[in-house]
Structure formats: structure tokens, C-alpha cells
CSV table of C-alpha atoms in Angstrom, one decimal:
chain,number,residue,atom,x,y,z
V,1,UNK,CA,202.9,-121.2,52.2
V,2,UNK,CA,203.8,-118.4,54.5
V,3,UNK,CA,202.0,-115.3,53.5
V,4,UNK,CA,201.4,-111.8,55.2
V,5,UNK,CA,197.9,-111.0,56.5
V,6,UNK,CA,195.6,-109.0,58.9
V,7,UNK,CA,193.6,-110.7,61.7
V,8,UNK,CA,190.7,-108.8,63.3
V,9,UNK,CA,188.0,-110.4,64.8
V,10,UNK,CA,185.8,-113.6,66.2
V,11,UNK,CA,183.0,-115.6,64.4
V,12,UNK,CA,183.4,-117.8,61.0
V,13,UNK,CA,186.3,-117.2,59.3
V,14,UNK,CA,186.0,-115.1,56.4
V,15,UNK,CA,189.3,-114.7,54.0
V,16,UNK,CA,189.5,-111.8,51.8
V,17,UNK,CA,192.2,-111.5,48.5
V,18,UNK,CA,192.9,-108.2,46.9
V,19,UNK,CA,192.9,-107.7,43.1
V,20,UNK,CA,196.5,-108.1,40.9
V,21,UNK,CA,199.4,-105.0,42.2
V,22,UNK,CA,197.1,-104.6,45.3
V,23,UNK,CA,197.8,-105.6,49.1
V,24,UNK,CA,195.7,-106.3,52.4
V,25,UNK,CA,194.8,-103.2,53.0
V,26,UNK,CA,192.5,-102.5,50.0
V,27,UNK,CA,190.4,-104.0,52.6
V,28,UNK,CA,190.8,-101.6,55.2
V,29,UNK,CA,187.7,-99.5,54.7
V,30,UNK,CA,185.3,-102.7,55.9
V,31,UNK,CA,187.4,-104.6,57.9
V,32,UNK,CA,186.4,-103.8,61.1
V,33,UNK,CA,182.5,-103.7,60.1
V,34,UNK,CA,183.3,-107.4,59.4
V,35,UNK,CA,185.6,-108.2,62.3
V,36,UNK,CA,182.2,-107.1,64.4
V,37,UNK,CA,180.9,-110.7,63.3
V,38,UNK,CA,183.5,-112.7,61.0
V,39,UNK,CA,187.5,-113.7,62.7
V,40,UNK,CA,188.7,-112.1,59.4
V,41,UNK,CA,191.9,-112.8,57.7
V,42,UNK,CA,192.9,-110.4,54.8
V,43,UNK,CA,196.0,-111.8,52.7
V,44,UNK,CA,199.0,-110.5,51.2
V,45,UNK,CA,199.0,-112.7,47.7
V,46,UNK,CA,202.9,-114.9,47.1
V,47,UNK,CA,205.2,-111.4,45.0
V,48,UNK,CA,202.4,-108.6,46.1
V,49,UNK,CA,202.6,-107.0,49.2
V,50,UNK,CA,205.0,-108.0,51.7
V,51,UNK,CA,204.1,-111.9,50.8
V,52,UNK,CA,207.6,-113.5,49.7
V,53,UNK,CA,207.3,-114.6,46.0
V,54,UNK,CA,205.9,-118.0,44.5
V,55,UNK,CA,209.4,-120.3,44.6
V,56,UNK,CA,211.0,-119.8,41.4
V,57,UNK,CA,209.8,-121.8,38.7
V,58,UNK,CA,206.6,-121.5,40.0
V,59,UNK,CA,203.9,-119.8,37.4
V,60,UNK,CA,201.8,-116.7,39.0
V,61,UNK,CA,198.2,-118.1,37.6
V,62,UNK,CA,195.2,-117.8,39.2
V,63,UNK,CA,195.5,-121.1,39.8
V,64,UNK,CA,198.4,-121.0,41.7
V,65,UNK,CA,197.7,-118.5,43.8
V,66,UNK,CA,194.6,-120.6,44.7
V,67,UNK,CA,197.1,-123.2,45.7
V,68,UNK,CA,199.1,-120.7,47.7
V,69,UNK,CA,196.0,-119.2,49.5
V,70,UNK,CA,194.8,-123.2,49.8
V,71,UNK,CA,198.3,-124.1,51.4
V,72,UNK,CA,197.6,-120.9,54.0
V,73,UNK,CA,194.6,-122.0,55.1
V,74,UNK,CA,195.2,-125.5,55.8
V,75,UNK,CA,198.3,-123.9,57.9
V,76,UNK,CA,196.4,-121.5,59.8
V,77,UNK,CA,194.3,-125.0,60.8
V,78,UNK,CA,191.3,-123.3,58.8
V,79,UNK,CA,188.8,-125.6,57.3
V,80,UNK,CA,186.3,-124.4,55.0
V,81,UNK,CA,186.2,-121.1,55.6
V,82,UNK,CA,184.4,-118.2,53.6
V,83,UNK,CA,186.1,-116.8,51.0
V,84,UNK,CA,185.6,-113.0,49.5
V,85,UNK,CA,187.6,-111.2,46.8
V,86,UNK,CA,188.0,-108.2,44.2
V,87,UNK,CA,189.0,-108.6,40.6
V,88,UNK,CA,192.1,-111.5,40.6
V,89,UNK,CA,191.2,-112.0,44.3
V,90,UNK,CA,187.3,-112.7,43.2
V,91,UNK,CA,188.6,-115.2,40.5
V,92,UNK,CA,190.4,-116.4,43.0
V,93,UNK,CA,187.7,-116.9,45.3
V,94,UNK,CA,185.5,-118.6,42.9
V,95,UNK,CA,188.3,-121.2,41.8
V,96,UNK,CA,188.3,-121.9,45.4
V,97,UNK,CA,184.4,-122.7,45.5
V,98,UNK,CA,184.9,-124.5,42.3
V,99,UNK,CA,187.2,-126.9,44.2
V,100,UNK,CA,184.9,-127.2,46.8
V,101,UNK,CA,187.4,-126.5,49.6
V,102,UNK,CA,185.4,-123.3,51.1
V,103,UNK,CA,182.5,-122.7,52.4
V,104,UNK,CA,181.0,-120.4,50.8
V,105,UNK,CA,183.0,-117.6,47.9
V,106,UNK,CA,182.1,-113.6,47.6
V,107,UNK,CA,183.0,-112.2,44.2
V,108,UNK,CA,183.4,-108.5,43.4
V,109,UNK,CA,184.1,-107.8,40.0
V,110,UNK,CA,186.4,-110.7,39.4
V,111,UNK,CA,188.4,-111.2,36.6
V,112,UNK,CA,187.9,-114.2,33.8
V,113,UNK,CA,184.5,-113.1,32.3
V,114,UNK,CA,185.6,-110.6,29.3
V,115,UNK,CA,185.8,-110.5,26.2
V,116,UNK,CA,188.9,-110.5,24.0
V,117,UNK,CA,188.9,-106.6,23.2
V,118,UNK,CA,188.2,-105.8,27.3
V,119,UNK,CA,190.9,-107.7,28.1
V,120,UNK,CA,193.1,-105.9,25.8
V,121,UNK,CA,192.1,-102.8,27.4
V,122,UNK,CA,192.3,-103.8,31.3
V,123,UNK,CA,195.7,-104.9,30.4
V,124,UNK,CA,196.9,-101.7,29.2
V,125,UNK,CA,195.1,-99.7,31.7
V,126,UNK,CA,196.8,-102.4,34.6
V,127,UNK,CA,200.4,-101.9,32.5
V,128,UNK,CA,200.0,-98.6,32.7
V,129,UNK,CA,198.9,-98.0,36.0
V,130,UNK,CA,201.7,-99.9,36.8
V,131,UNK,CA,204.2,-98.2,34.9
V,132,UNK,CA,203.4,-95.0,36.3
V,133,UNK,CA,204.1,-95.8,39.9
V,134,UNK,CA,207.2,-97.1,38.9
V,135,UNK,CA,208.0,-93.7,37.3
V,136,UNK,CA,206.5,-91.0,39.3
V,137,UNK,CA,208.9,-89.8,41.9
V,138,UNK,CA,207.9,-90.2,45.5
V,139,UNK,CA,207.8,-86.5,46.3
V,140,UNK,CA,205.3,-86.1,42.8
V,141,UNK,CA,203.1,-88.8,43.8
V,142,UNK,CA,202.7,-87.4,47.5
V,143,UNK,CA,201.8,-83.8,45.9
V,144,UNK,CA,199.0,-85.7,43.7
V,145,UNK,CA,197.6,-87.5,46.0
V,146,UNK,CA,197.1,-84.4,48.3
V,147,UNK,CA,194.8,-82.6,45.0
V,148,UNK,CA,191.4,-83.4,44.5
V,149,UNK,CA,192.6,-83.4,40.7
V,150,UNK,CA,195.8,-85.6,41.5
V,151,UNK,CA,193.4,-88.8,43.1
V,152,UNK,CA,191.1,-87.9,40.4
V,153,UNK,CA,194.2,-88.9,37.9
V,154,UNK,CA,195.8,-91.5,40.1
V,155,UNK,CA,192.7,-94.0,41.1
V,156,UNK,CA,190.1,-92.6,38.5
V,157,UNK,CA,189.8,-95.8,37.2
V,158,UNK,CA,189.7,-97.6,40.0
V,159,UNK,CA,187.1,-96.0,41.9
V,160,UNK,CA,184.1,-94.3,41.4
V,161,UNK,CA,185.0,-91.4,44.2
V,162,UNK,CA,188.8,-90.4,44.6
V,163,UNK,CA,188.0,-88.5,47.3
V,164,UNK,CA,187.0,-91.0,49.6
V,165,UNK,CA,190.5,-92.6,49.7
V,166,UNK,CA,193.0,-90.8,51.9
V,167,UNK,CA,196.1,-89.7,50.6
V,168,UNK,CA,198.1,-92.4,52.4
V,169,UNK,CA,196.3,-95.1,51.6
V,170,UNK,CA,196.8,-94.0,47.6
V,171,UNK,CA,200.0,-94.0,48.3
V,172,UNK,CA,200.8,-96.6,49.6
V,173,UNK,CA,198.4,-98.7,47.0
V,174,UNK,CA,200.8,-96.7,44.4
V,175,UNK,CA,203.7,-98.7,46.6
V,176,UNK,CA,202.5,-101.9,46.4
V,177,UNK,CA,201.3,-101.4,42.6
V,178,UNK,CA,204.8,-100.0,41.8
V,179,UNK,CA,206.9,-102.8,43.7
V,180,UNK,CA,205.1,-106.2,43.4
V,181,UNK,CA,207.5,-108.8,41.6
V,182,UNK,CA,204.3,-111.1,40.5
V,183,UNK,CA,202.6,-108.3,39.0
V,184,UNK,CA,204.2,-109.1,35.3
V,185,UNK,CA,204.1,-112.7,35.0
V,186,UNK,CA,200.4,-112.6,36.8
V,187,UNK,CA,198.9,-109.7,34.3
V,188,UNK,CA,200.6,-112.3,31.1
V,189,UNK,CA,198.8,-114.7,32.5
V,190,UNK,CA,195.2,-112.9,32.1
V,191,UNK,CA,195.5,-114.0,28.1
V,192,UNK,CA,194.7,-117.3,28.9
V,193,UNK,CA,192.2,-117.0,32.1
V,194,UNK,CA,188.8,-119.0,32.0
V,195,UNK,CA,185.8,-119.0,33.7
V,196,UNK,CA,186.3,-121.2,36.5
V,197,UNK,CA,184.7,-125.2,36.9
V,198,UNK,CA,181.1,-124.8,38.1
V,199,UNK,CA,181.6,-123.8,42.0
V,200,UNK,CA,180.8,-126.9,44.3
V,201,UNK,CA,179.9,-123.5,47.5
V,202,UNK,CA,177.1,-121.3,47.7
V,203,UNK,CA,178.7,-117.9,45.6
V,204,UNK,CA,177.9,-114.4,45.1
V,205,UNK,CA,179.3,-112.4,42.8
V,206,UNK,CA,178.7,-108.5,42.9
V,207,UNK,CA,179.7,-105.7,40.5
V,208,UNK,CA,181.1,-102.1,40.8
V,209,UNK,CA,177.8,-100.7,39.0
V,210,UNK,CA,180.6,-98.2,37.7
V,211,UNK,CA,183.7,-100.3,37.0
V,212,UNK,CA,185.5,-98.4,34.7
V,213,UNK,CA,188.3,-101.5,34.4
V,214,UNK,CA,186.6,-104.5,34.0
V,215,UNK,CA,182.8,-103.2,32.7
V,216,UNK,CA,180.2,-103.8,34.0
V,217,UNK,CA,178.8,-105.4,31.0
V,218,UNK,CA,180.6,-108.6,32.0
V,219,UNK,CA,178.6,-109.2,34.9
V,220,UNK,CA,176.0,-110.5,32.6
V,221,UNK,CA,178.5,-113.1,30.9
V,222,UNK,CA,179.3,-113.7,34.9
V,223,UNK,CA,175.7,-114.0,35.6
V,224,UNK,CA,175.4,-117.2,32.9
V,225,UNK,CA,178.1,-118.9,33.9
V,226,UNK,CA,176.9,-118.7,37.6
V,227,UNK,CA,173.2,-119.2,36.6
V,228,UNK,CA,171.9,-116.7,39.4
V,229,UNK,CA,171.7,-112.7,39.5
V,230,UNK,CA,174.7,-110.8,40.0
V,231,UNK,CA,174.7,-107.7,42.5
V,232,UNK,CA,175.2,-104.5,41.4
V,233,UNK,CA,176.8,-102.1,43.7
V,234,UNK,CA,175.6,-98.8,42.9
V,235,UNK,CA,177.8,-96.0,42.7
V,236,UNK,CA,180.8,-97.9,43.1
V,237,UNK,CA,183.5,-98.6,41.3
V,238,UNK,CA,186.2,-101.5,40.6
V,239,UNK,CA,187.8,-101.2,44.3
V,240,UNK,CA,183.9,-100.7,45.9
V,241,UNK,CA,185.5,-101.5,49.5
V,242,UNK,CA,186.5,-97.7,49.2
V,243,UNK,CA,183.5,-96.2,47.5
V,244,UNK,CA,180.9,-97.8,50.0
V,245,UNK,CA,182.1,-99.3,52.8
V,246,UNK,CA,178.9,-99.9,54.2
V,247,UNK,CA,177.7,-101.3,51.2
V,248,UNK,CA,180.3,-104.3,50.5
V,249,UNK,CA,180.3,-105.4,54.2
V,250,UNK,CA,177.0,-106.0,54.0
V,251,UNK,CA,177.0,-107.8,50.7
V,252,UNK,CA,180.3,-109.4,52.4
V,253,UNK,CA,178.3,-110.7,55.3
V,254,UNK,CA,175.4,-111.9,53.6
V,255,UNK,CA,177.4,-113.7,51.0
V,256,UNK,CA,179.6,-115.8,54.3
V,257,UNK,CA,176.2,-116.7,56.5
């Protein structure tokens, strides 16, 4: 499937997937730290970004959009390459390793390991979040995300500091959020989301040590189903790539040697 994406880069190819309303350019912050060793390919999911949507008929699962990101590799003549992603994008990542079709899978706080009630409340907080971009006129949202106060209220959940995202990058996350035609049928979808098959790839699965949308309490229930230790990112939140850069390219790189 033809999707939009970022290239930077030369080494191992490492393939990164943004979390459900997101884009390509939640990875921003550490793409070039890993385009300094990985060819790095960051990927507009099918009906989020500027990706054209699933054909229609199609369901947005997790499952499908593996088979979407799948379908993109093998046209990009990719074969086995590492795979990284946040929230939807980490679940993502670790259905890939489950079918054994990457090399290795880097997981930051992905979805699939809550419980009933913290599902409930990551839906309403994604509905919400989503319902407020839709309503917030332009001119509003740019005045918001120009306050200390304003980024607090606009990506205080997401991150741990607001004030290490620039006001057009908000923004334009509040675009992509606002405008993504998958977003509703993906986020139904959630209410039936598993755990993934046991991965068949080395994994890694790390956690915004302050994720304020999917807690970080479910790293332990991530931890047993993986049977090894899960990462915690201090002082990061649920989007760590912009609360510590440095941080999640490391873990990024060490999770795709």
C-alpha cells in the first residue's frame, strides 16, 4: 500500500509508526540522532496523516494496519527491517514481531495491555482530545499553543513537558488529530484489542515513566506477557520522543542492533 513517509539516513533500516490521530512527525525530535546510524523510515499510517485511507470496506484494526505497514515494506524492497513504535504504533510493532516478518520490534507504551476501566478512560481522554481539535478554531489553537498554560492544556496528557514542543509542531499534531478519517473506526476498535501472539523477534518495550494516558502500571501486565523487564523512561511521558530525545534514540538504537 502506498503510504506517506520520511527517509533520513544509511545503515539497517529502522521503521517507526506513530500512535492513533498522530503523523510522521511525532518522530521529529530523534530522527536525525537515528538517521546518524539507521536508513530510517517514519510512516504516515492508511486515514492519519497524509496516508490515503484503508480501501473502503476495509476495518482500521491493529491488525490491519500491520498488513498495510507489511504491504509497505515489501514495496519499498525492505526485508526484515527493525521496527519501533508509540502507543497504536508499539502494538503495531509487536504484532509485526509476532509474525515474525521484522527483525527486531521497539515498543513505547503500546497499547493492548490494560485493563477494562483504563481503557475506558484512554478512550475518553483520545475522544476528547479529538473532539477538541475539531472544535477549537484555528486562530484559538494558535494563541494556546503560544502560552506556557495553553500547551500545558493542549498536550498535558500527552507529555510530561509542554514546553519542550514548539508551538508548530502542537499545532500541527492538533491538525493531524483533528482531521484523520481512521481515527473513529480505529479508537472503536481498542474494545476488542489483545495482547499480541508471542513475538517470533528480539523486542523491547519501554514506558513513559509518567504516562498520564495509558499508565504506567500496565507496563507490568506488558512485562508478563513479554517475560523480560520493561524500560522505564524517566520523566517522560506518553509521546517520550518529545520529552527526551536523547533518551528514546538511544533506547531506539539499542532495541534495532
Amino acid at each position: 500500500m502506498e503510504l506517506a513517509f520520511e527517509r533520513r539516513g544509511a545503515g539497517p533500516p529502522l521503521v517507526l509508526l506513530h500512535g492513533i490521530g498522530h503523523h510522521w512527525q511525532a518522530w521529529l525530535p530523534v530522527l536525525d540522532r537515528l538517521a546518524a546510524e539507521r536508513d530510517v523510515i517514519a510512516v504516515d499510517f492508511p486515514g492519519f496523516g497524509v496516508s490515503p485511507p484503508l480501501p473502503p470496506g476495509s476495518p482500521y484494526t491493529a491488525e490491519s494496519l500491520a498488513d498495510a505497514v507489511e504491504s509497505f515494506c515489501a514495496m519499498l524492497g525492505l526485508r526484515e527491517p527493525h521496527v519501533a513504535g508509540n502507543s497504536l504504533g508499539g502494538y503495531v510493532a509487536l504484532e509485526l514481531a509476532s509474525r515474525g516478518v521484522v527483525r527486531t520490534a521497539t515498543a513505547l507504551s503500546p497499547a493492548g495491555f490494560w485493563s477494562r476501566g483504563e481503557l475506558a478512560y484512554a478512550r475518553a481522554a483520545l475522544w476528547a482530545a479529538r473532539a477538541s481539535a475539531r472544535a477549537v478554531p484555528p486562530e484559538r489553537a494558535t494563541a494556546a499553543a503560544a502560552s506556557p498554560l495553553g500547551r500545558m492544556v493542549m498536550a498535558g496528557v500527552m507529555v510530561a513537558h509542554p514546553s519542550r514542543i514548539s508551538a508548530e509542531a502542537l499545532l500541527a499534531a492538533t491538525q493531524a488529530l483533528g482531521a484523520a478519517p481512521g481515527f473513529d473506526d480505529t479508537l472503536d476498535s481498542f474494545a476488542w484489542m489483545m495482547p499480541p501472539a508471542p513475538p517470533k523477534a528480539p523486542i523491547t518495550i519501554a514506558w513513559g515513566e509518567r504516562d498520564r494516558l495509558l499508565l504506567r502500571r500496565q507496563a507490568v501486565r506488558a512485562a508478563r506477557w513479554s517475560g523480560q523487564r520493561v524500560k522505564l523512561l524517566m520523566g517522560c511521558g506518553h509521546l517520550p520522543m518529545s520529552d527526551d530525545p536523547e533518551l528514546v534514540a538511544r533506547v531506539l538504537l539499542e532495541g534495532s542492533r
